[in-house]
mmCIF file of C-alpha atoms in Angstrom:
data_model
loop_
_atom_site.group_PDB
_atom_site.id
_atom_site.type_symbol
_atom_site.label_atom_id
_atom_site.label_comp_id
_atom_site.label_asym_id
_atom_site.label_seq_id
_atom_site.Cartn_x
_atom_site.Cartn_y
_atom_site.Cartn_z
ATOM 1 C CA UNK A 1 79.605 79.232 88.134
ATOM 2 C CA UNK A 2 79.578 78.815 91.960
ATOM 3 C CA UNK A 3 81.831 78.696 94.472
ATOM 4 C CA UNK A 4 80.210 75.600 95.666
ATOM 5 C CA UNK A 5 80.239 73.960 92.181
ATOM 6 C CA UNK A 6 84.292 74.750 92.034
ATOM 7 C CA UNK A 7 84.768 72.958 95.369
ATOM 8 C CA UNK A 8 82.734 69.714 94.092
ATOM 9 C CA UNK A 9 84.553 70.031 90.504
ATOM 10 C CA UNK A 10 88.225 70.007 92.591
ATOM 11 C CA UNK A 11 87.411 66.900 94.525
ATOM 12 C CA UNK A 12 85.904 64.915 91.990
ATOM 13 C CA UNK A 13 89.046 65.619 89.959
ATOM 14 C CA UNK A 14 90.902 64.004 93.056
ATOM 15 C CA UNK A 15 88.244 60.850 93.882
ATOM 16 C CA UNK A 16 87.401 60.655 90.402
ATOM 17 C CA UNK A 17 83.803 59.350 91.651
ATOM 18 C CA UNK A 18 81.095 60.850 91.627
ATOM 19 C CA UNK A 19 79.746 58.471 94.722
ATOM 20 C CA UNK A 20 83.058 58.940 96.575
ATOM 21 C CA UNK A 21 83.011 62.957 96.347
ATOM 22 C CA UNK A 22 78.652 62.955 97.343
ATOM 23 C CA UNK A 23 79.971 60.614 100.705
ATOM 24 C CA UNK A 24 82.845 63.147 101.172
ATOM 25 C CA UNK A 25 80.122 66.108 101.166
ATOM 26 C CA UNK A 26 77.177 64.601 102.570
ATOM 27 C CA UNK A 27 74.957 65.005 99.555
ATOM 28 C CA UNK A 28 73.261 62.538 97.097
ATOM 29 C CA UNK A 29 75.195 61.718 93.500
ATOM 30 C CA UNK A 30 72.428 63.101 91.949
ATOM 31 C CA UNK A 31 72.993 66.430 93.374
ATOM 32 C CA UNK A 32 76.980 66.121 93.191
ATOM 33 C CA UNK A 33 76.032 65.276 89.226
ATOM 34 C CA UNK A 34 73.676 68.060 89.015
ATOM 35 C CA UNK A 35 76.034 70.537 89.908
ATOM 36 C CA UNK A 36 79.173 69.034 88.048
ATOM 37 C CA UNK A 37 76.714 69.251 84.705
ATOM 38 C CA UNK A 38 75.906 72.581 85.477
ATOM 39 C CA UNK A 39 79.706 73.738 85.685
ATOM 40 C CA UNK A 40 80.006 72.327 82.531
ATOM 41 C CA UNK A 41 77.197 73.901 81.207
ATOM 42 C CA UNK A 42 78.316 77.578 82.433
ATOM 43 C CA UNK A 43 81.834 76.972 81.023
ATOM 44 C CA UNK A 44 80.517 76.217 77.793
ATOM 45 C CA UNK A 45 81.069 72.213 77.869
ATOM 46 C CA UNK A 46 82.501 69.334 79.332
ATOM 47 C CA UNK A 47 85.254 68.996 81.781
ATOM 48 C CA UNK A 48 85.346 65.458 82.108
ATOM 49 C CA UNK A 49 85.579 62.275 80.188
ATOM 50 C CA UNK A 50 82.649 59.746 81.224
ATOM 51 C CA UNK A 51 84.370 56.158 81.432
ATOM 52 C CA UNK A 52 82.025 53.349 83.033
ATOM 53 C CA UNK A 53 81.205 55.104 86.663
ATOM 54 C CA UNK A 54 84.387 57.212 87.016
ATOM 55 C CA UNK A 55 85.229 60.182 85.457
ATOM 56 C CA UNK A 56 87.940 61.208 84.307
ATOM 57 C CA UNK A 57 89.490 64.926 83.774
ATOM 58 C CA UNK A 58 89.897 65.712 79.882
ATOM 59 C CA UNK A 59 91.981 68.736 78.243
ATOM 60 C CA UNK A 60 89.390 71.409 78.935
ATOM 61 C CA UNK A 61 89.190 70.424 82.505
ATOM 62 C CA UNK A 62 92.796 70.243 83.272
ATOM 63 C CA UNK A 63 93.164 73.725 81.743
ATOM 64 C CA UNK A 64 90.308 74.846 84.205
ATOM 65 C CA UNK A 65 91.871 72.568 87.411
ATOM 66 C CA UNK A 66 95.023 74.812 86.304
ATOM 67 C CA UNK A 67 93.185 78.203 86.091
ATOM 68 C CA UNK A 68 91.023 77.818 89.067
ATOM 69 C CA UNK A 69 93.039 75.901 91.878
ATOM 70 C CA UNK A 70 95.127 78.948 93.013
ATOM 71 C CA UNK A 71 92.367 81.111 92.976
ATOM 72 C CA UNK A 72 89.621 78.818 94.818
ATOM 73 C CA UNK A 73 92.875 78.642 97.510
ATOM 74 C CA UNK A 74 92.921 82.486 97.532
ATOM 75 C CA UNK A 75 89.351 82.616 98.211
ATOM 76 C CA UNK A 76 89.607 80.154 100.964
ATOM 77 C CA UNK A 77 91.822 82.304 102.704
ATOM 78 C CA UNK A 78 90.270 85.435 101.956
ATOM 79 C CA UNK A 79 87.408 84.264 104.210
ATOM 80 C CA UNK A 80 89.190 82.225 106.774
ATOM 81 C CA UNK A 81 90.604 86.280 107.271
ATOM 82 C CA UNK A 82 87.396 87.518 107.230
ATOM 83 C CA UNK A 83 86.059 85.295 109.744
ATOM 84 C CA UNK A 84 88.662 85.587 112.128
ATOM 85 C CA UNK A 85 88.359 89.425 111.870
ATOM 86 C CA UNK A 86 91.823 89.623 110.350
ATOM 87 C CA UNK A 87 90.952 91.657 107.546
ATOM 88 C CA UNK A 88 90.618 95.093 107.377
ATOM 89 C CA UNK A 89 90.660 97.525 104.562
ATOM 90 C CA UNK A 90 90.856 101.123 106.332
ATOM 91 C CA UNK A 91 90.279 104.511 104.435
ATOM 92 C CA UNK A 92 92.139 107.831 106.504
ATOM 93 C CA UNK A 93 92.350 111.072 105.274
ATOM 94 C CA UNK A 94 94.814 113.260 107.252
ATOM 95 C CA UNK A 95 95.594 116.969 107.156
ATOM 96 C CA UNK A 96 99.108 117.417 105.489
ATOM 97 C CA UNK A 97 100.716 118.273 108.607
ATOM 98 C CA UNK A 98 100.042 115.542 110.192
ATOM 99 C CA UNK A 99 100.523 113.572 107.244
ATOM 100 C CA UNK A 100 103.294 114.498 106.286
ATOM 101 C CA UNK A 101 105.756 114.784 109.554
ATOM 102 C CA UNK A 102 103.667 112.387 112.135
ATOM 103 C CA UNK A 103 101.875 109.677 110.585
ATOM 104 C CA UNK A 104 103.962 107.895 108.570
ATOM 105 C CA UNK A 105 106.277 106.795 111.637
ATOM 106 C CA UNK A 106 103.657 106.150 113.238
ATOM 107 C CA UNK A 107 101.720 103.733 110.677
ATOM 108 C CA UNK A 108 104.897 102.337 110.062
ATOM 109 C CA UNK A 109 105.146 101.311 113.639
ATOM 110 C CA UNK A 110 101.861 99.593 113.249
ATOM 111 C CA UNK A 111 102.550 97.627 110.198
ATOM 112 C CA UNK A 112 106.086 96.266 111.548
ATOM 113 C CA UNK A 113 104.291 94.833 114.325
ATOM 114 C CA UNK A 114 101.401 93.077 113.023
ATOM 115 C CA UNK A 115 101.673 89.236 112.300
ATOM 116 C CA UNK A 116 101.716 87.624 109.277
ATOM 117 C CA UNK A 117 97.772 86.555 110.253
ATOM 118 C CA UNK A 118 96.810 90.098 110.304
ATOM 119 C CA UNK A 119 95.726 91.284 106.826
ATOM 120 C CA UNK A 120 95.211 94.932 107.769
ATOM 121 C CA UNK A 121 95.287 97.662 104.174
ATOM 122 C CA UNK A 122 95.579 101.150 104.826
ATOM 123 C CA UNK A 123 94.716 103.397 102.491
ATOM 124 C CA UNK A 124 95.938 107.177 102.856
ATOM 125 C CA UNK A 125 94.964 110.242 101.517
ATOM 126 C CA UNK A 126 96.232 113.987 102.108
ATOM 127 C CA UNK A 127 93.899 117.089 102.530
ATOM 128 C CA UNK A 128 92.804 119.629 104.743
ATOM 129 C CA UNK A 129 90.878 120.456 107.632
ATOM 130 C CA UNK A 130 87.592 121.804 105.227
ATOM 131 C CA UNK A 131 88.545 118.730 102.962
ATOM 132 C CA UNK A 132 88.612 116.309 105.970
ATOM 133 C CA UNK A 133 85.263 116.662 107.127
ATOM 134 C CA UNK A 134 83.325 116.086 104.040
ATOM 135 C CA UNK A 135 85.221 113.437 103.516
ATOM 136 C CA UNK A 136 83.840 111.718 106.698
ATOM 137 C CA UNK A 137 80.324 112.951 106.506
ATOM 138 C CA UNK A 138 79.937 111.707 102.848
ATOM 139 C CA UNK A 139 81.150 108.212 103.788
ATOM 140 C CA UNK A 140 84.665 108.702 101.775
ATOM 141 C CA UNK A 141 87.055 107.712 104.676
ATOM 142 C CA UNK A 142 86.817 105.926 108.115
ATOM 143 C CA UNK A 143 89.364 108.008 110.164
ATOM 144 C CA UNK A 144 90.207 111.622 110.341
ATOM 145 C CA UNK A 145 93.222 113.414 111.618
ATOM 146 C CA UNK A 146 92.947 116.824 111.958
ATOM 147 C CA UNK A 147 94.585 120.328 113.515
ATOM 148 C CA UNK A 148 92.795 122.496 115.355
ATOM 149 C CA UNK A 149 89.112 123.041 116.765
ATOM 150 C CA UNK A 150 86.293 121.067 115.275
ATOM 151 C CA UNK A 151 82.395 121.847 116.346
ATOM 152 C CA UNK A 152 80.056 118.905 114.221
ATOM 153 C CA UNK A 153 77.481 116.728 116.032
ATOM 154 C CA UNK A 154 77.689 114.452 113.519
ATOM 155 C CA UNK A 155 81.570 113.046 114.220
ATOM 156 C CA UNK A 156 83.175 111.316 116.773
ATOM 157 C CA UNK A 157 86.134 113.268 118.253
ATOM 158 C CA UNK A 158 89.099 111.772 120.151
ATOM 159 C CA UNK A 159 91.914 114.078 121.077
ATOM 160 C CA UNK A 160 95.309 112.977 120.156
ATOM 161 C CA UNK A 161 97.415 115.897 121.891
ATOM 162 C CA UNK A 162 98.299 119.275 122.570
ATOM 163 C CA UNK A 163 100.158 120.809 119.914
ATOM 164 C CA UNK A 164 101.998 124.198 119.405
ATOM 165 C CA UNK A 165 102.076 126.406 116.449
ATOM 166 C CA UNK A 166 105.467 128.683 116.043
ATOM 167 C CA UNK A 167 105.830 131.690 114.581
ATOM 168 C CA UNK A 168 109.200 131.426 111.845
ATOM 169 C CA UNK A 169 111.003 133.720 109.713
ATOM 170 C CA UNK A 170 113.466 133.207 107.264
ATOM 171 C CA UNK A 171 116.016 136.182 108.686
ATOM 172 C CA UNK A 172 118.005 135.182 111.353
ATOM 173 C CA UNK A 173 118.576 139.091 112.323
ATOM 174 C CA UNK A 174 114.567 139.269 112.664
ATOM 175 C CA UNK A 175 114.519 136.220 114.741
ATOM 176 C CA UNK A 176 116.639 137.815 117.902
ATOM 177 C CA UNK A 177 114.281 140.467 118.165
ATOM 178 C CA UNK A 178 111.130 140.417 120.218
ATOM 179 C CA UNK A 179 108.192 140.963 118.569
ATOM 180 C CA UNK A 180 104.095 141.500 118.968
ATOM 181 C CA UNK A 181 101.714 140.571 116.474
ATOM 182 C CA UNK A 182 100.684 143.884 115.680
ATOM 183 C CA UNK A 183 104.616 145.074 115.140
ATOM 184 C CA UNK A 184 104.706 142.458 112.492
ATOM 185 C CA UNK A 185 101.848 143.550 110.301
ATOM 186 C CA UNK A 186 104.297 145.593 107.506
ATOM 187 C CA UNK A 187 106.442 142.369 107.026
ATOM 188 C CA UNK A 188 105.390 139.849 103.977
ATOM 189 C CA UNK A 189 103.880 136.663 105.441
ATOM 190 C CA UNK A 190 103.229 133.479 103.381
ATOM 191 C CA UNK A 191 100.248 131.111 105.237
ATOM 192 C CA UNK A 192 98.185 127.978 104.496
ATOM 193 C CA UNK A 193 95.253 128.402 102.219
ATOM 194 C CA UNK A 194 92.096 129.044 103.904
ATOM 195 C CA UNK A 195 90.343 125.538 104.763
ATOM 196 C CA UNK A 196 93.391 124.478 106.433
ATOM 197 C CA UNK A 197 93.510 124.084 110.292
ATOM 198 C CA UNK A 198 96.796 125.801 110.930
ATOM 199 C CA UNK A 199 95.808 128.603 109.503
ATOM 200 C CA UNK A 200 92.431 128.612 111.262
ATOM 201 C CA UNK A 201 94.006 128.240 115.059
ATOM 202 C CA UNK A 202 97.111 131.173 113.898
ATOM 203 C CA UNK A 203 93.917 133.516 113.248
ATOM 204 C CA UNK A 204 91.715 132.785 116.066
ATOM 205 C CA UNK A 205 94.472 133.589 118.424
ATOM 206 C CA UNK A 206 94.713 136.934 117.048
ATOM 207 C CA UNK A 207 92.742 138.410 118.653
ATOM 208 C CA UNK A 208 94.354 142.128 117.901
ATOM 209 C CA UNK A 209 93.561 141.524 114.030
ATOM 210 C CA UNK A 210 96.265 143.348 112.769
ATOM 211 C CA UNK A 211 95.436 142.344 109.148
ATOM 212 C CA UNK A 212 98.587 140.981 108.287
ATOM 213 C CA UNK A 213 100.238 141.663 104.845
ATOM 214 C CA UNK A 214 99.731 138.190 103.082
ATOM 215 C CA UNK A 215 102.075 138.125 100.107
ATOM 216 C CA UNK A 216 101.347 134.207 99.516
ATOM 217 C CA UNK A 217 98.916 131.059 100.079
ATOM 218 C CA UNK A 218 100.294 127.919 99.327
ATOM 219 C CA UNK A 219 98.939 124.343 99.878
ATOM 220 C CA UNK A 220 101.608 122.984 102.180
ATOM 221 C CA UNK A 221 104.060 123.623 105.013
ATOM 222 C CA UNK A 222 107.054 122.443 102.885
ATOM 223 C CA UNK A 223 106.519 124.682 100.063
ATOM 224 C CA UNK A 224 105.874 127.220 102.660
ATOM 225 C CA UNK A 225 109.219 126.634 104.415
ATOM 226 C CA UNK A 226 110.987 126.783 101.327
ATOM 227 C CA UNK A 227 109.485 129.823 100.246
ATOM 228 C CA UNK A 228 110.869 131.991 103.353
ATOM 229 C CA UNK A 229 114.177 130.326 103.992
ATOM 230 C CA UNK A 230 116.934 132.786 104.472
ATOM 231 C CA UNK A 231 114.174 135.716 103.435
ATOM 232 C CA UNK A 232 112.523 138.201 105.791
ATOM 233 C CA UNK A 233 109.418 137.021 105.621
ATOM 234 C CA UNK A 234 107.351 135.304 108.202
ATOM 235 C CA UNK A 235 104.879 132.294 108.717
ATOM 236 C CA UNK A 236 102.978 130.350 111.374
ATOM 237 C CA UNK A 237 103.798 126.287 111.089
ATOM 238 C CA UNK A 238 103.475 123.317 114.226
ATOM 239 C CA UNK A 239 106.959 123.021 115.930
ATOM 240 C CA UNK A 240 106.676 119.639 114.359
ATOM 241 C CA UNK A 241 106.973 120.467 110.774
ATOM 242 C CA UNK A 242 110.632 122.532 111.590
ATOM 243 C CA UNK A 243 112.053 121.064 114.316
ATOM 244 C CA UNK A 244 114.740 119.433 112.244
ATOM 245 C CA UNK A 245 115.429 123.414 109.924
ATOM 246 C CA UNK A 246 115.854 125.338 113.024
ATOM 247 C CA UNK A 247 119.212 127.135 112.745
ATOM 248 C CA UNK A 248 119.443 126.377 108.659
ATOM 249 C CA UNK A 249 117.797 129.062 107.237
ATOM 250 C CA UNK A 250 114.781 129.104 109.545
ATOM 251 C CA UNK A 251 114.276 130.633 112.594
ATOM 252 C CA UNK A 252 111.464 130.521 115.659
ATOM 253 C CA UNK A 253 110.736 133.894 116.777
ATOM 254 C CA UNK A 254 110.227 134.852 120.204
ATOM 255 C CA UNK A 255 106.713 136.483 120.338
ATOM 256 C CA UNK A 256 106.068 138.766 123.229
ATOM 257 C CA UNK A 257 103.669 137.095 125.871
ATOM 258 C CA UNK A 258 101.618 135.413 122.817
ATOM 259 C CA UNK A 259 101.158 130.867 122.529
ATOM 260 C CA UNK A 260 99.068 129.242 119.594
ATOM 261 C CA UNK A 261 97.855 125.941 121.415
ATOM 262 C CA UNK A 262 95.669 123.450 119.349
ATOM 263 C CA UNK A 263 95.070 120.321 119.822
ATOM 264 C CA UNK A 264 95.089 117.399 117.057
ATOM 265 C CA UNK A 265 92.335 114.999 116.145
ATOM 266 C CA UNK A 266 91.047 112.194 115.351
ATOM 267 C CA UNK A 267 87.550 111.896 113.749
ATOM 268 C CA UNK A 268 84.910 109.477 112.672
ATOM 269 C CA UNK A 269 81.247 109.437 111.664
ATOM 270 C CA UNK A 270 78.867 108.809 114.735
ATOM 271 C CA UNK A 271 77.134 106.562 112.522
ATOM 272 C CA UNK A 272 79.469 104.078 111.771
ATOM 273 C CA UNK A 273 79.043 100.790 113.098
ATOM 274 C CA UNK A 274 82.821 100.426 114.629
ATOM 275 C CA UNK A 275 84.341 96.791 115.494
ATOM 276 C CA UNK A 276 86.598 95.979 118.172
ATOM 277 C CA UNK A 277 89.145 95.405 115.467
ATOM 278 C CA UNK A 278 88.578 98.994 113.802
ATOM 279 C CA UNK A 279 88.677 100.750 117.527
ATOM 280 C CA UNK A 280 92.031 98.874 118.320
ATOM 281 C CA UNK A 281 93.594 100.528 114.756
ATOM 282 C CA UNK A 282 92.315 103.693 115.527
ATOM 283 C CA UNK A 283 93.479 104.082 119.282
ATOM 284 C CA UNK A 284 96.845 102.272 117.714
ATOM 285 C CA UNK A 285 97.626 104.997 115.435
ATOM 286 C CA UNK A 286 96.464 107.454 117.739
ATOM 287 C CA UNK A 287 98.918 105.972 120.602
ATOM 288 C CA UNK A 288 102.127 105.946 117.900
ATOM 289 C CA UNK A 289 101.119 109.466 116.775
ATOM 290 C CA UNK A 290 101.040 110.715 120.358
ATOM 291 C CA UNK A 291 104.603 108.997 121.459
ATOM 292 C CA UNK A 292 105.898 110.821 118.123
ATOM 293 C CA UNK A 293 104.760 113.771 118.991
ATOM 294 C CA UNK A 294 105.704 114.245 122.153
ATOM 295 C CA UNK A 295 109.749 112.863 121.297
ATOM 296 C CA UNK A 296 109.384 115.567 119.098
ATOM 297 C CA UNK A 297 108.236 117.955 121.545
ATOM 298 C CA UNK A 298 110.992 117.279 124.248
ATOM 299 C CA UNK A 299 113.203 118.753 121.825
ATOM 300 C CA UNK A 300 111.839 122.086 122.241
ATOM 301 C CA UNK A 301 111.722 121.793 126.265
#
């Protein structure tokens, strides 16, 4: 069974002639009768009653006509989409920072304002920095978003923005003190597990190496948050992910002469043959998740 065959067997159940529906096509009856009789054949027998030179639709055919109609339609527009470059399935994997507090506004954003035309599926997944990667060299996702520094040859970088990691304890008594990184090494911290790029920039920056008393890992910053609220223990999270807690149980503490500056990425394999549409999505979501960021940012100003 063809597409081609379906499109003959709908219009001959319309002209009911086999000469009218070859004219409308601009083929010879014996190929419009060729392919009618093979439809038959591949559906396992006849669709149509044979009365003098017309034919006419019997009970297996108007069960098919039934069947088949809405989906012929839905492949019909399936490819008008496709060849008006208005569909897109897209596959990003983003670290769970930016995940989590950034890019759902700012795929949101996107999706309000594309037109009904515009048949644009994202499909999101959640890991980290390590994660991220492989996912893009092994072919698993189209778009990356990622924290921190990334050396590979074999990705496509764009920089989203600047971004600042915070030291945070759950004490608010802790908090009003000033503090160095090597005056903090006694207290219990609780960080990212190792793969993720928060955890990554917090450590390069230290360049002291206290060895810090690590109590906990866990997989994400809200768990993390949670974990240290109204305790005196400490962390290292984007001012992002606790803008909104500041003052309820956490607390940003003021660190003596000491910033942890990333930046945040986006990512894509060098060898993939990108589209205009595909660039356009990408430099959208990177747009939104820059504008998000940086009303977020003001706050802290």
């Amino acid at each position: 069974m063809t597409l081609k065959q379906i499109e003959y067997f709908i219009k001959v159940c319309e002209l009911k002639q086999i000469s009218e529906c070859s004219k409308f096509f601009g083929i010879s009856q014996s190929a419009m009768s060729i392919a009618i009789k093979n439809l038959e054949n591949s559906l396992g027998g006849e669709l149509f009653d044979r009365i003098g030179k017309s034919l006419v639709i019997n009970e297996r055919g108007k069960a098919f006509l039934k069947s088949i109609t809405p989906i012929y339609n839905r492949v019909l527009e399936i490819r008008k989409n496709m060849l008006n470059g208005g569909m897109f399935d897209i596959a990003i994997t983003s670290s769970k920072n930016i995940g989590s507090y950034l890019l759902p506004e700012a795929v949101s954003e996107i999706l309000e304002n594309k037109n009904d035309k515009s048949k644009i599926h994202l499909d999101i997944k959640i890991e980290n920095t390590e994660a991220i990667l492989q996912s893009i060299l092994n072919n698993q996702c189209d778009i990356g978003l990622i924290e921190g520094s990334l050396k590979n040859s074999e990705v496509s970088t764009i920089t989203i923005c600047e971004d600042e990691l915070f030291i945070v304890t759950g004490d608010k008594d802790l908090a009003q003190k000033s503090w160095n990184i090597s005056s903090l090494k006694d207290y219990g911290w609780v960080m990212r597990e190792v793969g993720s790029g928060t955890r990554e920039v917090f450590f390069n920056n230290i360049k002291e190496n206290p060895n810090l008393n690590i109590i906990l890992e866990l997989p994400t910053s809200e768990v993390i948050k949670n974990s240290i609220r109204n305790r005196p223990l400490f962390t290292c999270l984007p001012y992002f992910a606790i803008h909104n807690e500041l003052g309820n149980g956490l607390y940003k503490v003021n660190m003596k002469g000491k910033k942890f500056i990333r930046n945040l990425y986006a990512i894509y394999s060098k060898d993939k043959k990108n589209s205009e549409t595909f660039m356009n999505i990408i430099n959208e979501i990177i747009e939104n998740i820059r504008k998000f960021h940086k009303k977020i940012s003001s706050q802290n100003s």
